[in-house]
Short mmCIF file of C-alpha atoms and ligand atoms in Angstrom, two decimals:
data_model
loop_
_atom_site.label_atom_id
_atom_site.label_comp_id
_atom_site.label_asym_id
_atom_site.label_seq_id
_atom_site.Cartn_x
_atom_site.Cartn_y
_atom_site.Cartn_z
CA UNK A 1 158.31 82.77 32.80
CA UNK A 2 155.59 79.94 33.26
CA UNK A 3 156.60 78.29 36.02
CA UNK A 4 156.91 81.90 38.25
CA UNK A 5 153.21 82.92 36.75
CA UNK A 6 151.83 79.49 38.22
CA UNK A 7 153.89 79.71 41.33
CA UNK A 8 152.08 83.78 41.33
CA UNK A 9 148.68 82.70 40.56
CA UNK A 10 148.90 79.91 43.32
CA UNK A 11 150.39 82.27 45.75
CA UNK A 12 147.86 84.42 45.01
CA UNK A 13 145.38 82.27 45.27
CA UNK A 14 145.93 81.11 48.17
CA UNK A 15 146.23 83.95 50.00
CA UNK A 16 142.43 84.59 48.64
CA UNK A 17 141.77 81.55 49.99
CA UNK A 18 143.19 82.20 53.26
CA UNK A 19 141.26 85.73 53.77
CA UNK A 20 137.62 84.49 53.07
CA UNK A 21 138.06 81.94 55.36
CA UNK A 22 139.32 84.48 58.22
CA UNK A 23 136.09 86.11 56.96
CA UNK A 24 133.68 83.21 56.99
CA UNK A 25 134.59 82.59 60.88
CA UNK A 26 131.59 83.87 62.54
CA UNK A 27 134.19 84.49 65.80
CA UNK A 28 136.79 86.93 65.97
CA UNK A 29 139.36 87.13 68.23
CA UNK A 30 138.20 90.63 69.38
CA UNK A 31 134.64 90.50 68.73
CA UNK A 32 132.86 91.61 72.00
CA UNK A 33 132.48 88.29 74.73
CA UNK A 34 128.89 87.91 75.82
CA UNK A 35 130.24 89.81 78.83
CA UNK A 36 130.83 92.32 77.64
CA UNK A 37 127.22 92.64 75.07
CA UNK A 38 125.36 92.08 78.51
CA UNK A 39 126.66 95.50 79.81
CA UNK A 40 129.24 93.93 82.70
CA UNK A 41 128.95 93.50 86.26
CA UNK A 42 126.36 96.49 86.00
CA UNK A 43 123.91 94.71 83.73
CA UNK A 44 124.37 91.34 84.99
CA UNK A 45 124.61 91.87 89.11
CA UNK A 46 121.21 93.82 88.39
CA UNK A 47 119.92 91.07 86.27
CA UNK A 48 120.88 88.36 88.95
CA UNK A 49 119.44 90.80 91.86
CA UNK A 50 116.20 91.31 90.23
CA UNK A 51 115.66 87.38 88.90
CA UNK A 52 116.65 86.36 92.59
CA UNK A 53 114.18 88.25 94.61
CA UNK A 54 111.19 87.26 92.16
CA UNK A 55 112.41 83.08 92.37
CA UNK A 56 112.62 83.31 96.14
CA UNK A 57 109.01 84.15 96.62
CA UNK A 58 107.66 82.35 93.77
CA UNK A 59 104.90 79.89 94.32
CA UNK A 60 105.96 77.09 91.78
CA UNK A 61 109.75 77.45 93.92
CA UNK A 62 108.66 77.67 97.23
CA UNK A 63 106.62 74.68 97.16
CA UNK A 64 109.38 72.68 98.01
CA UNK A 65 110.02 72.82 100.97
CA UNK A 66 113.20 72.17 100.96
CA UNK A 67 114.18 75.02 99.02
CA UNK A 68 111.73 77.22 100.70
CA UNK A 69 113.93 76.62 103.84
CA UNK A 70 117.06 77.89 102.28
CA UNK A 71 116.37 80.32 100.10
CA UNK A 72 115.78 82.84 102.52
CA UNK A 73 115.83 86.66 102.74
CA UNK A 74 118.54 86.43 104.13
CA UNK A 75 120.32 83.90 101.94
CA UNK A 76 119.69 86.12 99.46
CA UNK A 77 122.69 88.52 99.14
CA UNK A 78 125.19 85.64 98.95
CA UNK A 79 123.65 83.91 96.67
CA UNK A 80 123.41 86.62 94.45
CA UNK A 81 126.75 87.15 94.72
CA UNK A 82 127.56 83.67 93.97
CA UNK A 83 125.31 83.87 90.66
CA UNK A 84 126.84 86.80 89.53
CA UNK A 85 129.80 85.65 90.20
CA UNK A 86 129.65 82.65 87.74
CA UNK A 87 127.34 84.61 84.92
CA UNK A 88 130.47 86.58 85.26
CA UNK A 89 132.85 84.22 84.83
CA UNK A 90 130.97 81.77 82.18
CA UNK A 91 130.37 84.25 80.18
CA UNK A 92 133.78 85.72 79.48
CA UNK A 93 133.92 88.43 82.35
CA UNK A 94 137.20 89.11 84.57
CA UNK A 95 135.77 87.14 87.63
CA UNK A 96 136.36 83.73 89.23
CA UNK A 97 133.54 81.73 90.59
CA UNK A 98 134.74 80.89 93.98
CA UNK A 99 131.36 78.91 95.61
CA UNK A 100 130.41 75.20 95.91
CA UNK A 101 130.15 73.25 92.87
CA UNK A 102 126.57 73.35 91.29
CA UNK A 103 125.95 69.58 92.63
CA UNK A 104 127.29 70.51 96.02
CA UNK A 105 124.95 73.48 95.82
CA UNK A 106 121.69 71.85 95.46
CA UNK A 107 122.02 68.48 96.85
CA UNK A 108 119.37 67.37 99.40
CA UNK A 109 117.20 69.87 97.58
CA UNK A 110 115.43 67.53 95.44
CA UNK A 111 114.15 69.85 92.48
CA UNK A 112 111.95 69.24 90.03
CA UNK A 113 111.80 69.27 85.68
CA UNK A 114 108.97 71.80 87.05
CA UNK A 115 110.53 74.01 89.69
CA UNK A 116 113.40 73.73 87.00
CA UNK A 117 111.15 75.06 84.04
CA UNK A 118 109.78 77.75 86.09
CA UNK A 119 113.22 78.95 87.36
CA UNK A 120 113.77 79.54 83.54
CA UNK A 121 110.77 81.17 82.80
CA UNK A 122 111.25 83.51 85.68
CA UNK A 123 114.90 84.04 84.07
CA UNK A 124 113.58 84.65 80.56
CA UNK A 125 111.19 87.39 82.04
CA UNK A 126 113.36 89.00 84.43
CA UNK A 127 116.29 89.13 80.73
CA UNK A 128 112.95 90.20 78.87
CA UNK A 129 112.15 93.05 81.68
CA UNK A 130 115.45 94.57 81.38
CA UNK A 131 115.20 94.86 77.18
CA UNK A 132 118.17 91.97 77.15
CA UNK A 133 118.66 91.11 73.34
CA UNK A 134 116.92 88.19 71.29
CA UNK A 135 120.43 86.69 70.78
CA UNK A 136 122.05 87.49 74.34
CA UNK A 137 119.10 85.84 75.25
CA UNK A 138 119.78 83.00 73.72
CA UNK A 139 123.34 82.46 74.10
CA UNK A 140 123.24 83.17 78.20
CA UNK A 141 119.74 80.34 78.16
CA UNK A 142 122.29 77.93 76.16
CA UNK A 143 125.03 78.25 79.02
CA UNK A 144 122.54 77.52 81.97
CA UNK A 145 121.29 74.51 80.19
CA UNK A 146 123.92 72.34 80.47
CA UNK A 147 124.22 73.22 84.91
CA UNK A 148 120.43 71.08 84.47
CA UNK A 149 122.01 67.80 85.13
CA UNK A 150 123.89 69.05 88.09
CA UNK A 151 120.45 70.33 89.80
CA UNK A 152 117.74 68.70 88.64
CA UNK A 153 117.09 65.58 90.46
CA UNK A 154 115.44 63.94 87.38
CA UNK A 155 114.24 60.39 89.04
CA UNK A 156 112.59 60.23 92.03
CA UNK A 157 114.07 56.97 93.90
CA UNK A 158 111.24 55.13 95.50
CA UNK A 159 112.80 51.84 96.19
CA UNK A 160 110.22 49.29 97.10
C1 HEM B 1 114.58 75.33 90.11
C2 HEM B 1 116.43 75.67 89.96
C3 HEM B 1 117.18 75.44 91.18
C4 HEM B 1 116.74 75.83 92.34
C5 HEM B 1 115.14 75.46 92.92
C6 HEM B 1 118.10 76.40 93.05
C7 HEM B 1 117.81 76.90 94.91
C8 HEM B 1 119.21 77.19 95.53
C9 HEM B 1 119.28 76.97 96.67
C10 HEM B 1 117.96 76.20 97.86
C11 HEM B 1 120.04 77.42 96.95
C12 HEM B 1 121.02 77.14 98.33
C13 HEM B 1 121.78 76.32 98.75
C14 HEM B 1 121.67 76.65 100.38
O1 HEM B 1 122.77 77.87 100.70
O2 HEM B 1 122.68 75.23 100.75
C15 HEM B 1 121.43 77.21 95.79
C16 HEM B 1 122.28 78.55 95.85
C17 HEM B 1 123.08 78.17 94.39
N1 HEM B 1 122.54 78.49 93.20
FE1 HEM B 1 121.18 77.72 92.71
N2 HEM B 1 119.01 76.85 92.59
C18 HEM B 1 118.42 76.54 91.02
C19 HEM B 1 119.44 76.89 89.36
C20 HEM B 1 120.54 77.63 89.67
C21 HEM B 1 121.01 77.45 88.56
C22 HEM B 1 120.47 77.58 87.24
C23 HEM B 1 122.38 78.24 88.90
C24 HEM B 1 123.35 78.53 88.42
C25 HEM B 1 123.39 78.51 87.11
C26 HEM B 1 122.55 78.18 90.44
C27 HEM B 1 123.63 78.70 91.26
C28 HEM B 1 123.07 78.16 91.83
C29 HEM B 1 124.90 78.89 93.40
C30 HEM B 1 125.84 79.77 92.79
C31 HEM B 1 124.42 78.57 94.43
C32 HEM B 1 125.36 79.39 95.88
C33 HEM B 1 126.33 77.81 95.94
C34 HEM B 1 127.78 78.33 96.97
O3 HEM B 1 126.57 78.03 98.31
O4 HEM B 1 128.40 78.49 97.12
N3 HEM B 1 121.09 77.54 91.18
N4 HEM B 1 120.67 77.38 95.01
#
């Protein structure tokens, strides 16, 4: 019968369209998270460890007196712990970040654009030294980007 053939081909057409749609969607529920692709906590904590060690010795970063005062070797293990937990959480890992909000943690440090750019450079150097693939590196940097507004002081307030 014409009607039933039409119905059947419509159903088939819809099913094919659905399959195409599902396959065209790049994000599948069972795709590994960025956390997993980076290598989980062992890899993330190693990257944070190396990065913070470089960061607290860097002349551009240390030129900021407020940062120099706080980013001491004694403070490093705690900062490493918190940054690791944060990165674990935002990359889809099983951690819960319990530290200060980024705005609170960096309040009064007067972090400049130049210091931010240097921090990004150091972070990229760390990821390159650990041979983190380009795609994962870009994703990670993409997650850090939006935190800039909470960390960098864009306008030096000089009231006349
Ligand atoms: C140039 C950029 C940055 C500078 C100069 C900087 C500097 C600092 C300093 C000095 C502290 C210690 C504050 C204190 O003990 O009172 C700190 C804490 C911290 N920073 Fe940064 N930071 C920068 C970027 C970032 C970024 C990009 C992240 C992560 C997205 C981050 C995450 C944290 C965390 C989680 C803490 C600890 C918060 C807590 O005490 O609970 N920082 N940072």
